[in-house]
Short mmCIF file of C-alpha atoms and ligand atoms in Angstrom, two decimals:
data_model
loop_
_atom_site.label_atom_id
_atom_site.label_comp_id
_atom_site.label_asym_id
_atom_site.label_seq_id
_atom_site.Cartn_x
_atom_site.Cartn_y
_atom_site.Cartn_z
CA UNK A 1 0.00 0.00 0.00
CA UNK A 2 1.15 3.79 -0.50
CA UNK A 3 2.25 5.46 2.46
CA UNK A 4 -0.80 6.35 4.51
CA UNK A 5 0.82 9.53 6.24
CA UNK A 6 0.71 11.62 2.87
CA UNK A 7 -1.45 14.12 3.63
CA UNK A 8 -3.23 15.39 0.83
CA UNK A 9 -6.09 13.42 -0.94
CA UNK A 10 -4.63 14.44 -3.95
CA UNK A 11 -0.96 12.84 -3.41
CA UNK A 12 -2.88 9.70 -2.27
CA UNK A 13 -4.73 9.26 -4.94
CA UNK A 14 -1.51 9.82 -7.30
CA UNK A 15 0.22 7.36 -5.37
CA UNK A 16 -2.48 4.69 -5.87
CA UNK A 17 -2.55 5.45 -9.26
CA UNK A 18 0.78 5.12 -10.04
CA UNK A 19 1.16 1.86 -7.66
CA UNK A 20 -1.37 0.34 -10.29
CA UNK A 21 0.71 1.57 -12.96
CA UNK A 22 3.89 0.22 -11.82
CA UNK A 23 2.44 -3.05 -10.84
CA UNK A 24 0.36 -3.52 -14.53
CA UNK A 25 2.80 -1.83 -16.74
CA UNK A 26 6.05 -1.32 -15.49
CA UNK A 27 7.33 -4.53 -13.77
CA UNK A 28 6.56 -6.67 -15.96
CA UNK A 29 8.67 -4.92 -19.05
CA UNK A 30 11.31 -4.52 -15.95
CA UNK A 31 13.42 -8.09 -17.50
CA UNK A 32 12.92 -6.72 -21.23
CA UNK A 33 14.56 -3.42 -20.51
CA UNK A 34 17.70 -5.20 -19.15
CA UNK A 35 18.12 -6.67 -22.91
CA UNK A 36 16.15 -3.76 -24.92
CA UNK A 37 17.93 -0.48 -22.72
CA UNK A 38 15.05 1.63 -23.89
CA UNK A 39 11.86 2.60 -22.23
CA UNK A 40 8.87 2.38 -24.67
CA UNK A 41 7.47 5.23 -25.64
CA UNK A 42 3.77 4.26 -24.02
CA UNK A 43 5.50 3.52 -20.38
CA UNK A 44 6.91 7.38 -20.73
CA UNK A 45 3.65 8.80 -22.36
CA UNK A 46 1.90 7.31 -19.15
CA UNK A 47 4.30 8.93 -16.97
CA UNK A 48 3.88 12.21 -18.31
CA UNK A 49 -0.16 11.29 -18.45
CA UNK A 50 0.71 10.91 -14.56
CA UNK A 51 1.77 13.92 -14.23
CA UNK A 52 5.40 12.35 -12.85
CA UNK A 53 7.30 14.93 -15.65
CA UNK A 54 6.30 17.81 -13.21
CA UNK A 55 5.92 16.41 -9.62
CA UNK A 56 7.72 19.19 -8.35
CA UNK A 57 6.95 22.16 -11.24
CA UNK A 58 5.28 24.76 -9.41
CA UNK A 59 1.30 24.17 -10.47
CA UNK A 60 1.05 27.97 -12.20
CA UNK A 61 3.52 26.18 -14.87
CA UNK A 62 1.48 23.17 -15.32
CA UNK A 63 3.11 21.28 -12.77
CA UNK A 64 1.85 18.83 -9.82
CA UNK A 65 4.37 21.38 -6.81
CA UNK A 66 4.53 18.17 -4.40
CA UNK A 67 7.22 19.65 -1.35
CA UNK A 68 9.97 18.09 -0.60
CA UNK A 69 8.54 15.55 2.01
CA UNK A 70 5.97 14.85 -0.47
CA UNK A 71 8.49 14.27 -3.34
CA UNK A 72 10.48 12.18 -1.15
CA UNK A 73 6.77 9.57 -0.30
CA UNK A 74 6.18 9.40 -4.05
CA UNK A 75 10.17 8.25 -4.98
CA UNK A 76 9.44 5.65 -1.74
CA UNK A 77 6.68 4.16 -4.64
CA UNK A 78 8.71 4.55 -7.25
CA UNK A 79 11.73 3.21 -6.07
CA UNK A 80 10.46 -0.27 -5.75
CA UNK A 81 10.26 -0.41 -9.67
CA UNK A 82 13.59 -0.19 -11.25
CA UNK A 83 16.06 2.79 -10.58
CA UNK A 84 15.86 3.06 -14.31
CA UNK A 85 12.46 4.17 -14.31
CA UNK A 86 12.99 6.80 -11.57
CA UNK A 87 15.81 8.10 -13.95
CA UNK A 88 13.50 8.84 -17.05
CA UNK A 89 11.84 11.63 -15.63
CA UNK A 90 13.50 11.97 -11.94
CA UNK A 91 16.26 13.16 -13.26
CA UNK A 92 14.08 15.82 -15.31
CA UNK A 93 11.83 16.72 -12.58
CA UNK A 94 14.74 16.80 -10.13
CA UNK A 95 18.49 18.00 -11.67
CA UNK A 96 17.45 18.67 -14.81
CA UNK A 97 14.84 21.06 -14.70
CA UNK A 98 15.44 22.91 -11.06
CA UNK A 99 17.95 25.00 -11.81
CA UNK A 100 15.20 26.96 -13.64
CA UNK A 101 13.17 26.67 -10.56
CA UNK A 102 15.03 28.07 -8.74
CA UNK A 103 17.33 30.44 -10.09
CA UNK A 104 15.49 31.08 -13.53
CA UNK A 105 14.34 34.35 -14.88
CA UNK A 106 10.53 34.25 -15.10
CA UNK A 107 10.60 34.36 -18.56
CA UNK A 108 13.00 31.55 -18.97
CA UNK A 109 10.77 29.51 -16.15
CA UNK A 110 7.57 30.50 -18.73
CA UNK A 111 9.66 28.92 -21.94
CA UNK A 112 10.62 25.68 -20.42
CA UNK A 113 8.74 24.36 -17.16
CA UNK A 114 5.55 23.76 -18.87
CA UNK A 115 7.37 21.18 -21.52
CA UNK A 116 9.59 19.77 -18.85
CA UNK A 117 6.40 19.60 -16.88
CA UNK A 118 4.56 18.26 -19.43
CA UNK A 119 6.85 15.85 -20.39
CA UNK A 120 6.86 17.07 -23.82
CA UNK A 121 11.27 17.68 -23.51
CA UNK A 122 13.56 15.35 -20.94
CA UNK A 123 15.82 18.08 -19.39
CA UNK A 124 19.77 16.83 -18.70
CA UNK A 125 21.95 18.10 -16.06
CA UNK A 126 25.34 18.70 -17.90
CA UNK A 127 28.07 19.40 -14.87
CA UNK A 128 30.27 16.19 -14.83
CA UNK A 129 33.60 16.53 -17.43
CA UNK A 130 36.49 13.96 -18.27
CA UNK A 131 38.44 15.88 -15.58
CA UNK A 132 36.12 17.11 -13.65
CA UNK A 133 34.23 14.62 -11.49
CA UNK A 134 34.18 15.43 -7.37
CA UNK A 135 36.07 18.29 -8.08
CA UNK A 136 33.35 20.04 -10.28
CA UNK A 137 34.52 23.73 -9.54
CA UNK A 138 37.36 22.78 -12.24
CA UNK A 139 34.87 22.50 -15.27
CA UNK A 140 36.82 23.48 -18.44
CA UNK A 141 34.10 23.53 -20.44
CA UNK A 142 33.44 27.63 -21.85
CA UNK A 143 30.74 29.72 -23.05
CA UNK A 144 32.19 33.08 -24.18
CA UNK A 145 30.09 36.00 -24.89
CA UNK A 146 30.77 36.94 -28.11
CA UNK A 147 27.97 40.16 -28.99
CA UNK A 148 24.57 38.61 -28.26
CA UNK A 149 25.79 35.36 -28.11
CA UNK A 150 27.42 32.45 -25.86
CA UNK A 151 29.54 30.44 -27.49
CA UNK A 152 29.97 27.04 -25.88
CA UNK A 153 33.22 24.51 -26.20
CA UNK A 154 33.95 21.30 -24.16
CA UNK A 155 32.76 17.82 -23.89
CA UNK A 156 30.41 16.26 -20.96
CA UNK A 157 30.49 13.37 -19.28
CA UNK A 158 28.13 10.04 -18.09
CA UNK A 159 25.38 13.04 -19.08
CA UNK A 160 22.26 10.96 -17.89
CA UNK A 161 19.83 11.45 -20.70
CA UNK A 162 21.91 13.15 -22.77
CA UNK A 163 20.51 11.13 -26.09
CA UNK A 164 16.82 12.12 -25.65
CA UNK A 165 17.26 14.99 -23.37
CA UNK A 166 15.26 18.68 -25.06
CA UNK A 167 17.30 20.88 -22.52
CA UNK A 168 20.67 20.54 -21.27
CA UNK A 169 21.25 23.01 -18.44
CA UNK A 170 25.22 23.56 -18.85
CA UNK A 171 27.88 24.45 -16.06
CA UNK A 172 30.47 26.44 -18.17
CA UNK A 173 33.14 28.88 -17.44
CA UNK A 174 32.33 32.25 -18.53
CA UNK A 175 35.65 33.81 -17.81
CA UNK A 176 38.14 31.13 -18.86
CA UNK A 177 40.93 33.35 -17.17
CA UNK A 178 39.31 32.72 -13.61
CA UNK A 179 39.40 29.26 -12.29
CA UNK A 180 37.43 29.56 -9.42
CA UNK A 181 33.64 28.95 -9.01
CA UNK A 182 32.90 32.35 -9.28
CA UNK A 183 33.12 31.93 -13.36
CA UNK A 184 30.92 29.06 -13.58
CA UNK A 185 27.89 30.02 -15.23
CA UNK A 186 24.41 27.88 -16.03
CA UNK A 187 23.57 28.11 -19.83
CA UNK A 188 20.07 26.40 -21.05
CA UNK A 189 20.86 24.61 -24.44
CA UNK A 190 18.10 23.10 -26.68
CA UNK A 191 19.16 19.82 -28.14
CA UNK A 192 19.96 20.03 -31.69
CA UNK A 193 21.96 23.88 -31.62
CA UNK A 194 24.13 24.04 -34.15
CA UNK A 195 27.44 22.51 -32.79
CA UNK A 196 26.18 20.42 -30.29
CA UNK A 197 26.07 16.91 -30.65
CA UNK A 198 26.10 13.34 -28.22
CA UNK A 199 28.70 11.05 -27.96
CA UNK A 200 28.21 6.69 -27.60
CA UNK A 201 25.41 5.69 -26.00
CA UNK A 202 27.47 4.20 -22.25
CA UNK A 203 27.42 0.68 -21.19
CA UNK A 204 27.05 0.46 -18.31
CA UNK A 205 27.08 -2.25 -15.39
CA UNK A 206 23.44 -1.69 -14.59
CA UNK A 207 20.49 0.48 -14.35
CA UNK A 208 19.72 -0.59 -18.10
CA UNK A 209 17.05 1.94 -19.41
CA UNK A 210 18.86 4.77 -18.74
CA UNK A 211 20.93 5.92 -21.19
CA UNK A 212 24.29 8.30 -20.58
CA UNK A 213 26.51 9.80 -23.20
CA UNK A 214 29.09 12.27 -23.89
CA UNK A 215 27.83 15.92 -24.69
CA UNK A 216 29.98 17.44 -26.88
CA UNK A 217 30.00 21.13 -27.67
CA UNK A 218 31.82 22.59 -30.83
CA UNK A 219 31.54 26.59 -31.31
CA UNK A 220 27.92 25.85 -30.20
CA UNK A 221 26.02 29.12 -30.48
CA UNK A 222 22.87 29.83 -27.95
CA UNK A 223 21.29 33.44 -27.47
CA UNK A 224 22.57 35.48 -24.69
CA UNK A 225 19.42 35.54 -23.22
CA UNK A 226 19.72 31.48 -22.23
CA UNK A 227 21.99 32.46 -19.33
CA UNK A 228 20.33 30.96 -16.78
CA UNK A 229 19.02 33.86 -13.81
CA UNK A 230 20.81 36.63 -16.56
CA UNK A 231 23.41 36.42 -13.96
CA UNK A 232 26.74 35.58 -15.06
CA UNK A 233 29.27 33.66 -11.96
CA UNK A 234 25.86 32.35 -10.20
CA UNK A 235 26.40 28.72 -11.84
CA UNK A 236 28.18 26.55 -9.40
CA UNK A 237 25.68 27.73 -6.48
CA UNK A 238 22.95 26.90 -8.62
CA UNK A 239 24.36 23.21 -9.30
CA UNK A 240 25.23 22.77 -5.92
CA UNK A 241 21.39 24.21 -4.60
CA UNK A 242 20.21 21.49 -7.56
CA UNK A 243 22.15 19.06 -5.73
CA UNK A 244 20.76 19.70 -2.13
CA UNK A 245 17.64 18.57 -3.49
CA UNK A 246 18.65 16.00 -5.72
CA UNK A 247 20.49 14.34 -3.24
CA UNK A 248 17.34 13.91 -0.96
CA UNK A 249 15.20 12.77 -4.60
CA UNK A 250 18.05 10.00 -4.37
CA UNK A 251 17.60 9.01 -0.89
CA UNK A 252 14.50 8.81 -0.87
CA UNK A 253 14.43 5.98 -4.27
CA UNK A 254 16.89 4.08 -1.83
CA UNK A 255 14.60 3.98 0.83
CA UNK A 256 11.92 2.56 -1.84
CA UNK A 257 14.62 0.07 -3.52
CA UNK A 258 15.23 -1.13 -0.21
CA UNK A 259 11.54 -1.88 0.78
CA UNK A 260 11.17 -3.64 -2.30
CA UNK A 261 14.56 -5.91 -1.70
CA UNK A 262 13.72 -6.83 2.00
CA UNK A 263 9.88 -7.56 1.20
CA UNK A 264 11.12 -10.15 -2.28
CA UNK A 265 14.01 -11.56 0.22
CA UNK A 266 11.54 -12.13 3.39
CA UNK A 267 9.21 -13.60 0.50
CA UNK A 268 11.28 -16.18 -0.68
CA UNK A 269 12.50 -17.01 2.73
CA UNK A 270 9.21 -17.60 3.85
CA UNK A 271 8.75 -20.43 0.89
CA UNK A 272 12.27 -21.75 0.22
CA UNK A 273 12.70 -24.70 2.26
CA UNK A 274 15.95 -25.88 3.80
CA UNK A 275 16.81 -29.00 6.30
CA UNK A 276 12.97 -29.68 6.31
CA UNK A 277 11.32 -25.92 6.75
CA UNK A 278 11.70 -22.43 5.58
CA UNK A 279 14.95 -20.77 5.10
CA UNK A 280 13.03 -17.79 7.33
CA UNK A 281 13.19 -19.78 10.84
CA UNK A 282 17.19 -19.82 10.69
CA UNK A 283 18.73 -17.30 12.87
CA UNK A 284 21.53 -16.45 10.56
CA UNK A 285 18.91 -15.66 7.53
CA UNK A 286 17.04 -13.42 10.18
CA UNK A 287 19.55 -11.50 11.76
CA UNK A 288 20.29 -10.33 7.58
CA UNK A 289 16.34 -9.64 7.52
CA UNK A 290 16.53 -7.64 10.81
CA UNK A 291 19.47 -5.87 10.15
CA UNK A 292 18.04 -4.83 6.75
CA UNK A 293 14.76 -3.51 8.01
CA UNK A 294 16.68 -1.45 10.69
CA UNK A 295 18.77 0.26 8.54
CA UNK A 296 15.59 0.75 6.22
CA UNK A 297 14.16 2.48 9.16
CA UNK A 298 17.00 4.79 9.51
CA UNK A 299 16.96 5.76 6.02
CA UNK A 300 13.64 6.33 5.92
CA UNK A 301 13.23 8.43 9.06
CA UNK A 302 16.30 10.59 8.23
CA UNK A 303 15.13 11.17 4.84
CA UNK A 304 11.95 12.35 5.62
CA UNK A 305 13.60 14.50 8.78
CA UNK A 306 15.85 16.19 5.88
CA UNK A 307 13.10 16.89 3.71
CA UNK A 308 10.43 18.20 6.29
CA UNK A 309 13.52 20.74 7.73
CA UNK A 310 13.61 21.80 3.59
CA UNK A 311 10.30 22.12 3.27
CA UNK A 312 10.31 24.70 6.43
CA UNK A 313 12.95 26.95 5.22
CA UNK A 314 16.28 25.42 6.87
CA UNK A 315 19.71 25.01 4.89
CA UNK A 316 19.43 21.20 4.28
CA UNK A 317 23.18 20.77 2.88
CA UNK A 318 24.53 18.87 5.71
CA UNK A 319 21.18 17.15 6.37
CA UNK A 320 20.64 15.92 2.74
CA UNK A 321 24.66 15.14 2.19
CA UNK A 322 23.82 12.64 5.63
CA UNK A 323 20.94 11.09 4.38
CA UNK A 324 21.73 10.60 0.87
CA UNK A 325 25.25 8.91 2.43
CA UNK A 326 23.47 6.78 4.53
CA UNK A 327 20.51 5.57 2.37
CA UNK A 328 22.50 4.82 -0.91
CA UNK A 329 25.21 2.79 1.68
CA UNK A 330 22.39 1.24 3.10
CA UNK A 331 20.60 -0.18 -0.15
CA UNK A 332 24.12 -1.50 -1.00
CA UNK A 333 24.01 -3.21 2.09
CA UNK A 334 20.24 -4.45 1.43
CA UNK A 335 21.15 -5.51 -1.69
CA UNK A 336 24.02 -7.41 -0.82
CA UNK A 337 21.83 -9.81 2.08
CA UNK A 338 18.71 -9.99 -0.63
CA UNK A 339 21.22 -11.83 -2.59
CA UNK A 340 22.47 -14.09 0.10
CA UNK A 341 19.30 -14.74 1.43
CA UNK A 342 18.27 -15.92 -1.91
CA UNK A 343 21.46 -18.14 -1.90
CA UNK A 344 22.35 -19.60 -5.87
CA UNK A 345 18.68 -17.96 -6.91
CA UNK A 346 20.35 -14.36 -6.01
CA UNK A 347 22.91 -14.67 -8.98
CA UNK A 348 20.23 -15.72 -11.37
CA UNK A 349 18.41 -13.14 -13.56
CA UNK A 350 15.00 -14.22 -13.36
CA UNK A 351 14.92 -13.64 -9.42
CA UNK A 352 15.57 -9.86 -10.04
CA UNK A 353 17.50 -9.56 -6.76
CA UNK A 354 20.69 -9.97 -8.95
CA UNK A 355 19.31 -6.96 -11.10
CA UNK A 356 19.14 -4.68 -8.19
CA UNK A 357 22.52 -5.38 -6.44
CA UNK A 358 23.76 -4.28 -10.02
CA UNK A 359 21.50 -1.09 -10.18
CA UNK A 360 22.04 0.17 -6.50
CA UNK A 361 25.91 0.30 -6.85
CA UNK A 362 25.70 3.64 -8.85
CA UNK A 363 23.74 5.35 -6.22
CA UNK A 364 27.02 5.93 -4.10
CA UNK A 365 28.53 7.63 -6.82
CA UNK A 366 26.51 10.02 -8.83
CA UNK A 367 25.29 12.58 -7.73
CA UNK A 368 28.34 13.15 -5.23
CA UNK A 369 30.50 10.02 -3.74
CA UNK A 370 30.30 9.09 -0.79
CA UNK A 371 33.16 10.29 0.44
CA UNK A 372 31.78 13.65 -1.36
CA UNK A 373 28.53 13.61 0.82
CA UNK A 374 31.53 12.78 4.34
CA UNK A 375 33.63 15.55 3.04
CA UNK A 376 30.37 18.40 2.90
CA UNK A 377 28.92 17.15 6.31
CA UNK A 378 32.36 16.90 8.00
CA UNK A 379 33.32 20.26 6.42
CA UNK A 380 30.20 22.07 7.86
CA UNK A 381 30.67 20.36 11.00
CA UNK A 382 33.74 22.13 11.26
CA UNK A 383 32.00 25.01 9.92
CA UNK A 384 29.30 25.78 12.85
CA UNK A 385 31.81 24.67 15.17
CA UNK A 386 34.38 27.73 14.50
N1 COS B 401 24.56 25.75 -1.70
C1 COS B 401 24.85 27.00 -2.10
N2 COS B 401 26.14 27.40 -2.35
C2 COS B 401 27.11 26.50 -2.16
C3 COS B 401 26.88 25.19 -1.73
C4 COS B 401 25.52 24.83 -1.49
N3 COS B 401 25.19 23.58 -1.09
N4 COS B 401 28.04 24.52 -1.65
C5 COS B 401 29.01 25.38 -2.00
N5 COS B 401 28.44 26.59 -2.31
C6 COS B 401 29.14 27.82 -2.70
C7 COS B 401 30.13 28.22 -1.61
O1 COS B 401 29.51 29.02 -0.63
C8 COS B 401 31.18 28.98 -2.40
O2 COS B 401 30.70 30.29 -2.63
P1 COS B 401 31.64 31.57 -2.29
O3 COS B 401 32.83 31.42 -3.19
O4 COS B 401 30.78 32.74 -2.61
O5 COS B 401 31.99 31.44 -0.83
C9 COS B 401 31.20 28.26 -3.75
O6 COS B 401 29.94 27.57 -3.87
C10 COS B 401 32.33 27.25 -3.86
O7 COS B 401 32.19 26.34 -2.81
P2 COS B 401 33.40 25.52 -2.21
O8 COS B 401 34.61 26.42 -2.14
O9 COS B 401 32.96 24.87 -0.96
O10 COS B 401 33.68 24.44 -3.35
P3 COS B 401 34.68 23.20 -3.30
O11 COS B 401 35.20 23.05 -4.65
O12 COS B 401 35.64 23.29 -2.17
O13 COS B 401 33.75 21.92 -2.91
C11 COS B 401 32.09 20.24 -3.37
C12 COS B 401 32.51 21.72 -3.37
C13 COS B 401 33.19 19.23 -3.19
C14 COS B 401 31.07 20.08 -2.26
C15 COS B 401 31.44 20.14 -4.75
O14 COS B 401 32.41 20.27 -5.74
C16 COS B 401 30.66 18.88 -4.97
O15 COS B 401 29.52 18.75 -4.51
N6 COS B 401 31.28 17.95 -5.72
C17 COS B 401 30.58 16.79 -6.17
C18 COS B 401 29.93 17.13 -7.47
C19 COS B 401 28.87 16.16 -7.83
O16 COS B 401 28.00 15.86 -7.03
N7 COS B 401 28.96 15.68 -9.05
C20 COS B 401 27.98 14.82 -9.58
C21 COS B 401 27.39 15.48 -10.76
S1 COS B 401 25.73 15.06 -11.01
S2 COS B 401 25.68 13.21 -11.44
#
């Protein structure tokens, strides 16, 4: 059942609707997708019919403008489905499209948020380079202004929908001579510009369904006016602010990966039968169920702490770098005693456990590692402390 805390009859009802969704359409292409490494376009039409593409648009653009907590009970839903699902329009909904919420102009906001909320354009979050990773202030990537124009040069990396994104939002150094984050500036690039063009489609070592590329820029040529905010230097705090959020959106699909893990492995050892009874009366296969659903808990209730601080006005950095650290650690964990609970079955395909374990391992590293998420809540530790 959906979580029965959400508050507003409207949220239930779009959690009911989509559990029926993900339980008739969705699961059941789950298997295909690992061979296919598309989405049909029907599954993503219902999405946007779902109104999943704008979850958390503002509602004056066309949007659904869940908060944060209520974000956070719908990715516990979707997160038992397949992280690659979450990805087709969480990361348009989440990275992709809120660096116009929050810092865009209102005109810019008018232009895009509808479509992103609509689900008409996938937006991509374009920050990660070949050598720039953790260290993201050193972007090398450029847009110089050259009259009414920015002209854009540099490649992007492991861009998550980068093949069938509408919108890249860009991280690019306006002022090549200053390598500080005080040059990096957001620039909001329609797919198919002049000059811009995708790399290889990725393979990857799980999470099928979502596709990452290169995104390559070559004297690309955008209108002045698609500097995000109008604000030149405001780019890095804008990623970063995207990433406070994100980071939460992310915890929060762990929390719902996790559920779904513990309830398939308590399942199975419930009706596999060892030495004469079920695998589930054996200490040692309990103390992995117990241990799972205690972390679980953790996750859950410090995600949901995080997001209800956000939603009333606190800085969340250190909150949502702790709780994106310990969920995605957590659903490694999770994933790790699904498959031993499930014994020989957990390295088999058709079980789906084996799928997961696979999936969850890129959850501690986009996004920020997790030694990215120790260094931020260590650093503002030492921070409030001085
Ligand atoms: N919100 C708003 N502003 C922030 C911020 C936040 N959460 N975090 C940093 N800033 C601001 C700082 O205040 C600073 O501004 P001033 O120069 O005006 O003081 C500026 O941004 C630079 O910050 P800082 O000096 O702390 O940057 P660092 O390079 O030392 O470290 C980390 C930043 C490591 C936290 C950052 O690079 C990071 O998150 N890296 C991981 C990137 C990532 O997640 N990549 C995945 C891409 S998406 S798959």
């Amino acid at each position: 059942m959906p979580d029965s805390a959400m508050v507003h009859e409207q949220e239930t009802l779009i959690l009911q609707t989509l559990e029926q969704f993900l339980e008739r359409d969705v699961r059941p292409y789950v298997m295909e997708l690992e061979h296919n490494d598309i989405w049909p376009e029907e599954i993503v039409h219902k999405m946007a019919e779902l109104g999943l593409f704008g979850a958390i648009i503002d509602e004056e653009y066309g949007g659904l403008g869940l908060n944060t907590e209520e974000e956070a009970r719908l990715m516990f839903e979707v997160g038992k489905a397949a992280p690659a699902f979450r990805s087709v329009f969480g990361t348009t909904i989440g990275i992709g499209s809120q660096g116009i919420v929050m810092d865009g102009t209102d005109e810019q906001k008018s232009k895009y948020l509808p479509k992103l909320a609509a689900g008409e354009i996938v937006g991509s979050f374009c920050l990660t380079e070949p050598n720039a990773g953790s260290d993201a202030k050193s972007l090398q990537t450029t847009a110089i202004l050259d009259g009414n124009e920015y002209v854009l040069n540099g490649t992007k990396r492991y861009i998550t929908n980068a093949p069938r994104a509408g919108l890249y939002t860009v991280y690019a150094r306006t002022n090549p001579e200053d390598k500080g984050a005080g040059a990096v500036s957001a620039i909001l690039v329609e797919a198919g510009t002049k000059g811009q063009s995708t790399g290889k489609i990725d393979k990857k070592m799980g999470q099928k369904g979502t596709q990452t590329s290169d995104l390559v820029f070559e004297d690309c040529r955008v209108p002045a006016t698609q500097l995000l905010g109008l604000e030149e230097g405001m780019g890095f705090k804008t990623a970063m602010k995207v990433l406070d959020r994100g980071r939460l959106h992310l915890a929060a699909a762990c929390v719902g990966m996790a559920r779904r893990l513990i309830d398939d492995a308590l399942a199975y050892a419930m009706e596999r039968k060892q030495f004469g009874q079920p695998i589930a009366n054996f200490q040692l296969v309990q103390a992995m169920l117990a241990d799972s659903e205690t972390e679980l808990y953790a996750a859950r209730t410090m995600t949901l702490d995080a997001c209800k601080r956000r939603d009333a006005g606190e800085k969340t950095t250190r909150a949502a770098a702790c709780a994106k650290y310990y969920a995605t650690e957590m659903v490694g964990r999770v994933a790790d005693r699904a498959v031993q609970i499930h014994g020989g079955a957990g390295y088999i395909a058709e079980y789906k456990v084996e799928r997961f374990y696979r999936d969850v391992r890129l959850f501690r590293l986009y996004e920020g590692t997790s030694q990215i998420q120790q260094l931020i809540i260590a650093r503002d530790m030492i921070k409030s402390a001085s």
